[in-house]
mmCIF file of C-alpha atoms in Angstrom:
data_model
loop_
_atom_site.group_PDB
_atom_site.id
_atom_site.type_symbol
_atom_site.label_atom_id
_atom_site.label_comp_id
_atom_site.label_asym_id
_atom_site.label_seq_id
_atom_site.Cartn_x
_atom_site.Cartn_y
_atom_site.Cartn_z
ATOM 1 C CA MET A 16 -33.751 -1.487 -7.395
ATOM 2 C CA THR A 17 -30.462 -3.066 -8.860
ATOM 3 C CA ILE A 18 -28.911 -5.330 -6.368
ATOM 4 C CA LEU A 19 -25.111 -5.931 -6.284
ATOM 5 C CA TYR A 20 -23.937 -8.941 -4.375
ATOM 6 C CA GLY A 21 -20.260 -8.601 -3.546
ATOM 7 C CA MET A 22 -17.454 -8.273 -1.031
ATOM 8 C CA ILE A 23 -16.289 -4.861 0.176
ATOM 9 C CA ASP A 24 -12.596 -6.020 0.037
ATOM 10 C CA SER A 25 -12.808 -7.540 -3.544
ATOM 11 C CA GLY A 26 -11.455 -5.620 -6.428
ATOM 12 C CA ASN A 27 -13.797 -7.599 -8.742
ATOM 13 C CA CYS A 28 -16.719 -6.329 -6.805
ATOM 14 C CA TYR A 29 -15.337 -2.775 -6.612
ATOM 15 C CA LYS A 30 -15.336 -2.582 -10.496
ATOM 16 C CA PRO A 31 -19.118 -2.332 -10.944
ATOM 17 C CA ARG A 32 -19.535 -0.188 -7.756
ATOM 18 C CA LEU A 33 -17.027 2.397 -9.227
ATOM 19 C CA LEU A 34 -18.636 2.367 -12.651
ATOM 20 C CA MET A 35 -22.248 2.802 -11.125
ATOM 21 C CA ALA A 36 -21.098 5.568 -9.029
ATOM 22 C CA LYS A 37 -19.726 7.416 -12.124
ATOM 23 C CA LEU A 38 -23.045 6.707 -13.812
ATOM 24 C CA GLY A 39 -25.215 7.848 -10.952
ATOM 25 C CA ILE A 40 -26.944 4.326 -10.974
ATOM 26 C CA PRO A 41 -28.591 3.604 -7.539
ATOM 27 C CA PHE A 42 -28.310 0.107 -6.254
ATOM 28 C CA THR A 43 -28.489 -1.868 -3.213
ATOM 29 C CA ASN A 44 -25.200 -3.641 -1.953
ATOM 30 C CA VAL A 45 -25.567 -7.028 -0.476
ATOM 31 C CA GLU A 46 -22.493 -8.288 1.314
ATOM 32 C CA VAL A 47 -21.940 -12.002 0.396
ATOM 33 C CA SER A 48 -18.501 -13.028 1.670
ATOM 34 C CA SER A 49 -16.488 -16.121 0.409
ATOM 35 C CA HIS A 50 -14.440 -15.730 3.670
ATOM 36 C CA THR A 51 -17.402 -16.883 5.698
ATOM 37 C CA GLY A 52 -18.907 -19.355 3.231
ATOM 38 C CA ASP A 53 -21.792 -16.997 2.143
ATOM 39 C CA THR A 54 -21.256 -17.644 -1.515
ATOM 40 C CA ARG A 55 -21.607 -21.459 -0.916
ATOM 41 C CA LYS A 56 -24.972 -21.229 0.761
ATOM 42 C CA PRO A 57 -27.851 -22.802 -1.366
ATOM 43 C CA ALA A 58 -29.857 -19.518 -1.640
ATOM 44 C CA TYR A 59 -26.855 -17.877 -3.191
ATOM 45 C CA VAL A 60 -25.794 -20.784 -5.282
ATOM 46 C CA ALA A 61 -29.361 -20.710 -6.699
ATOM 47 C CA LYS A 62 -28.659 -17.385 -8.093
ATOM 48 C CA ASN A 63 -25.016 -18.031 -9.170
ATOM 49 C CA PRO A 64 -24.218 -21.716 -9.637
ATOM 50 C CA ASN A 65 -20.413 -20.613 -9.885
ATOM 51 C CA ALA A 66 -20.714 -19.516 -6.299
ATOM 52 C CA MET A 67 -18.630 -16.357 -6.711
ATOM 53 C CA VAL A 68 -19.146 -12.572 -6.472
ATOM 54 C CA PRO A 69 -19.904 -10.148 -7.845
ATOM 55 C CA LEU A 70 -23.423 -10.880 -9.029
ATOM 56 C CA LEU A 71 -25.724 -8.209 -10.447
ATOM 57 C CA GLU A 72 -29.608 -8.689 -9.917
ATOM 58 C CA LEU A 73 -31.521 -6.337 -12.447
ATOM 59 C CA ASP A 74 -34.753 -4.780 -11.556
ATOM 60 C CA ASP A 75 -36.718 -7.293 -13.339
ATOM 61 C CA GLY A 76 -34.859 -10.279 -11.507
ATOM 62 C CA ARG A 77 -32.445 -11.180 -14.355
ATOM 63 C CA LEU A 78 -28.931 -12.064 -13.099
ATOM 64 C CA LEU A 79 -25.396 -11.291 -14.462
ATOM 65 C CA ALA A 80 -22.278 -12.610 -13.195
ATOM 66 C CA GLU A 81 -18.526 -12.064 -14.032
ATOM 67 C CA SER A 82 -17.248 -8.527 -13.217
ATOM 68 C CA ASN A 83 -16.115 -7.457 -16.621
ATOM 69 C CA ALA A 84 -19.380 -8.839 -18.151
ATOM 70 C CA ILE A 85 -21.074 -6.551 -15.693
ATOM 71 C CA LEU A 86 -18.850 -3.621 -16.685
ATOM 72 C CA LEU A 87 -19.770 -4.117 -20.293
ATOM 73 C CA TYR A 88 -23.515 -4.341 -19.668
ATOM 74 C CA LEU A 89 -23.607 -1.230 -17.395
ATOM 75 C CA ALA A 90 -21.306 0.712 -19.848
ATOM 76 C CA GLU A 91 -23.427 0.040 -22.948
ATOM 77 C CA GLY A 92 -24.425 3.455 -24.534
ATOM 78 C CA THR A 93 -22.219 5.454 -22.231
ATOM 79 C CA GLN A 94 -18.775 7.194 -22.719
ATOM 80 C CA PHE A 95 -17.131 4.344 -20.787
ATOM 81 C CA LEU A 96 -17.511 1.899 -23.786
ATOM 82 C CA PRO A 97 -15.873 3.349 -26.958
ATOM 83 C CA VAL A 98 -18.040 3.693 -30.012
ATOM 84 C CA ASP A 99 -15.212 3.450 -32.472
ATOM 85 C CA LYS A 100 -14.872 -0.217 -33.548
ATOM 86 C CA TYR A 101 -11.065 -0.421 -33.021
ATOM 87 C CA GLU A 102 -10.969 1.422 -29.569
ATOM 88 C CA ARG A 103 -13.981 -0.898 -28.504
ATOM 89 C CA ALA A 104 -11.876 -3.845 -29.326
ATOM 90 C CA LEU A 105 -8.911 -2.370 -27.583
ATOM 91 C CA ALA A 106 -11.254 -2.186 -24.396
ATOM 92 C CA TYR A 107 -12.049 -6.051 -24.822
ATOM 93 C CA GLN A 108 -8.427 -6.633 -25.258
ATOM 94 C CA TRP A 109 -7.572 -5.157 -21.978
ATOM 95 C CA LEU A 110 -10.441 -6.699 -20.126
ATOM 96 C CA PHE A 111 -9.185 -10.287 -21.266
ATOM 97 C CA PHE A 112 -5.503 -9.093 -20.292
ATOM 98 C CA GLU A 113 -6.914 -8.227 -16.834
ATOM 99 C CA GLN A 114 -8.649 -11.459 -16.248
ATOM 100 C CA TYR A 115 -5.803 -13.738 -17.679
ATOM 101 C CA SER A 116 -2.590 -11.900 -17.128
ATOM 102 C CA HIS A 117 -3.031 -9.451 -14.232
ATOM 103 C CA GLU A 118 -5.860 -10.544 -11.778
ATOM 104 C CA PRO A 119 -4.444 -14.137 -11.428
ATOM 105 C CA TYR A 120 -1.178 -12.815 -10.064
ATOM 106 C CA ILE A 121 -1.585 -9.392 -8.605
ATOM 107 C CA ALA A 122 -4.870 -10.004 -6.849
ATOM 108 C CA VAL A 123 -4.125 -13.500 -5.875
ATOM 109 C CA ARG A 124 -0.671 -12.487 -4.379
ATOM 110 C CA LYS A 125 -2.454 -9.928 -2.354
ATOM 111 C CA ALA A 126 -5.028 -12.577 -1.074
ATOM 112 C CA LEU A 127 -2.230 -14.974 -0.239
ATOM 113 C CA LEU A 128 -0.557 -12.278 1.939
ATOM 114 C CA THR A 129 -3.573 -10.789 3.511
ATOM 115 C CA PHE A 130 -6.327 -13.187 3.834
ATOM 116 C CA PRO A 131 -5.677 -15.561 6.814
ATOM 117 C CA GLU A 132 -7.659 -18.348 5.289
ATOM 118 C CA ARG A 133 -5.253 -18.180 2.173
ATOM 119 C CA ALA A 134 -2.078 -18.414 4.230
ATOM 120 C CA LYS A 135 -1.776 -22.158 3.699
ATOM 121 C CA ASP A 136 -1.504 -21.660 0.009
ATOM 122 C CA ALA A 137 1.169 -18.954 0.210
ATOM 123 C CA THR A 138 4.196 -21.317 -0.516
ATOM 124 C CA PRO A 139 7.482 -19.769 -1.633
ATOM 125 C CA GLU A 140 6.939 -21.258 -5.005
ATOM 126 C CA ARG A 141 3.526 -19.630 -5.478
ATOM 127 C CA LEU A 142 4.729 -16.373 -4.131
ATOM 128 C CA ALA A 143 7.616 -16.221 -6.507
ATOM 129 C CA VAL A 144 5.453 -17.196 -9.558
ATOM 130 C CA THR A 145 2.774 -14.583 -8.663
ATOM 131 C CA LEU A 146 5.378 -11.889 -8.151
ATOM 132 C CA GLU A 147 7.194 -12.685 -11.377
ATOM 133 C CA ARG A 148 4.134 -12.796 -13.448
ATOM 134 C CA GLY A 149 2.400 -9.860 -11.633
ATOM 135 C CA ASN A 150 5.431 -7.689 -12.355
ATOM 136 C CA LYS A 151 5.327 -8.797 -16.083
ATOM 137 C CA ALA A 152 1.659 -7.565 -16.216
ATOM 138 C CA LEU A 153 2.631 -4.256 -14.623
ATOM 139 C CA GLY A 154 5.585 -3.796 -17.198
ATOM 140 C CA VAL A 155 3.160 -4.500 -20.092
ATOM 141 C CA MET A 156 0.763 -1.782 -18.670
ATOM 142 C CA ASN A 157 3.651 0.590 -18.015
ATOM 143 C CA LYS A 158 4.838 0.299 -21.634
ATOM 144 C CA HIS A 159 1.427 1.060 -22.914
ATOM 145 C CA LEU A 160 0.875 3.968 -20.722
ATOM 146 C CA ALA A 161 4.161 5.443 -21.527
ATOM 147 C CA GLY A 162 2.544 6.458 -24.760
ATOM 148 C CA SER A 163 -1.188 6.719 -23.917
ATOM 149 C CA ALA A 164 -3.099 8.399 -21.039
ATOM 150 C CA PHE A 165 -5.768 5.539 -20.861
ATOM 151 C CA PHE A 166 -6.079 2.003 -22.143
ATOM 152 C CA ALA A 167 -8.689 2.238 -24.943
ATOM 153 C CA GLY A 168 -8.752 5.607 -26.713
ATOM 154 C CA GLU A 169 -8.147 9.026 -25.250
ATOM 155 C CA ALA A 170 -10.716 8.708 -22.364
ATOM 156 C CA LEU A 171 -11.244 6.567 -19.292
ATOM 157 C CA SER A 172 -13.132 3.324 -20.139
ATOM 158 C CA VAL A 173 -14.194 0.042 -18.794
ATOM 159 C CA ALA A 174 -10.646 -1.190 -19.520
ATOM 160 C CA ASP A 175 -9.257 1.530 -16.938
ATOM 161 C CA ILE A 176 -11.846 0.589 -14.370
ATOM 162 C CA ALA A 177 -11.102 -3.156 -14.754
ATOM 163 C CA LEU A 178 -7.419 -2.649 -14.440
ATOM 164 C CA TYR A 179 -7.624 -0.033 -11.598
ATOM 165 C CA ALA A 180 -9.450 -2.324 -9.306
ATOM 166 C CA TYR A 181 -6.488 -4.539 -8.288
ATOM 167 C CA THR A 182 -3.532 -2.318 -9.500
ATOM 168 C CA HIS A 183 -4.280 0.487 -6.997
ATOM 169 C CA THR A 184 -3.913 -2.002 -4.036
ATOM 170 C CA ALA A 185 -0.967 -3.906 -5.642
ATOM 171 C CA GLU A 186 1.531 -2.850 -3.078
ATOM 172 C CA MET A 187 -0.364 -4.853 -0.502
ATOM 173 C CA GLY A 188 0.634 -7.894 -2.445
ATOM 174 C CA GLY A 189 4.444 -6.869 -2.336
ATOM 175 C CA PHE A 190 4.561 -5.009 -5.856
ATOM 176 C CA GLN A 191 6.605 -1.878 -6.061
ATOM 177 C CA LEU A 192 4.520 0.541 -8.124
ATOM 178 C CA ASP A 193 7.192 3.130 -8.071
ATOM 179 C CA ALA A 194 9.099 1.009 -10.533
ATOM 180 C CA TYR A 195 6.295 1.535 -12.947
ATOM 181 C CA PRO A 196 6.110 5.442 -13.236
ATOM 182 C CA ALA A 197 3.517 5.450 -16.102
ATOM 183 C CA VAL A 198 1.233 3.131 -14.121
ATOM 184 C CA ALA A 199 1.512 5.365 -11.061
ATOM 185 C CA ALA A 200 0.663 8.556 -13.154
ATOM 186 C CA TRP A 201 -2.192 6.606 -14.551
ATOM 187 C CA LEU A 202 -3.625 5.732 -11.248
ATOM 188 C CA LYS A 203 -3.583 9.437 -10.307
ATOM 189 C CA ARG A 204 -5.517 10.178 -13.446
ATOM 190 C CA VAL A 205 -8.189 7.578 -12.775
ATOM 191 C CA GLU A 206 -8.465 8.810 -9.179
ATOM 192 C CA ALA A 207 -8.989 12.498 -10.518
ATOM 193 C CA ASP A 208 -11.705 11.442 -12.881
ATOM 194 C CA LYS A 209 -15.290 12.675 -12.115
ATOM 195 C CA GLY A 210 -17.368 10.447 -9.786
ATOM 196 C CA HIS A 211 -14.399 8.352 -8.555
ATOM 197 C CA VAL A 212 -15.136 6.651 -5.214
ATOM 198 C CA PRO A 213 -12.861 4.456 -3.014
ATOM 199 C CA ILE A 214 -13.190 0.590 -2.818
ATOM 200 C CA GLU A 215 -14.940 1.078 0.603
ATOM 201 C CA TRP A 216 -17.833 2.967 -1.045
ATOM 202 C CA LEU A 217 -21.007 0.827 -1.056
ATOM 203 C CA GLY A 218 -23.539 3.220 -2.762
#
């Protein structure tokens, strides 16, 4: 059976769990926590030299890291990866946006404020930068969603799953989602989509 190594409270690890739930793909969840040093243990580093989660282990033993790469692999040939060339490129665009302009600020600010081991890094300067740039990302999303129901075409795709993972918990990082009404409405659409499961779901 497919194995997913990850953390229950990680948005990046939630992404493949959510997509596998929607696709009905059975998997075994193995908790590997960076909080306790599990990701740095030799047995895990042998599987992923980058010492991060999530990591997907296929039935044949092949390994795939990076949350959005895992999404693309799982979504191939399904409705969650657009067939249209332009819409597929839009999905890639938003996946790159999520990793470069969204996750480093929205997810990181939440981590700084909620994980005790990160408290030492929560300087006023860093909290200010992550708040400013996270709000910029939410503003970009809000502008797009004011005219579109989803991020890549007319249906939910890997782009929506990737962006949902950390956006839906953004308020834990001090972001005010009621300031972004189109984003708030989109969150409800994602949650209403067939097969949706919460972040705590482990298969």
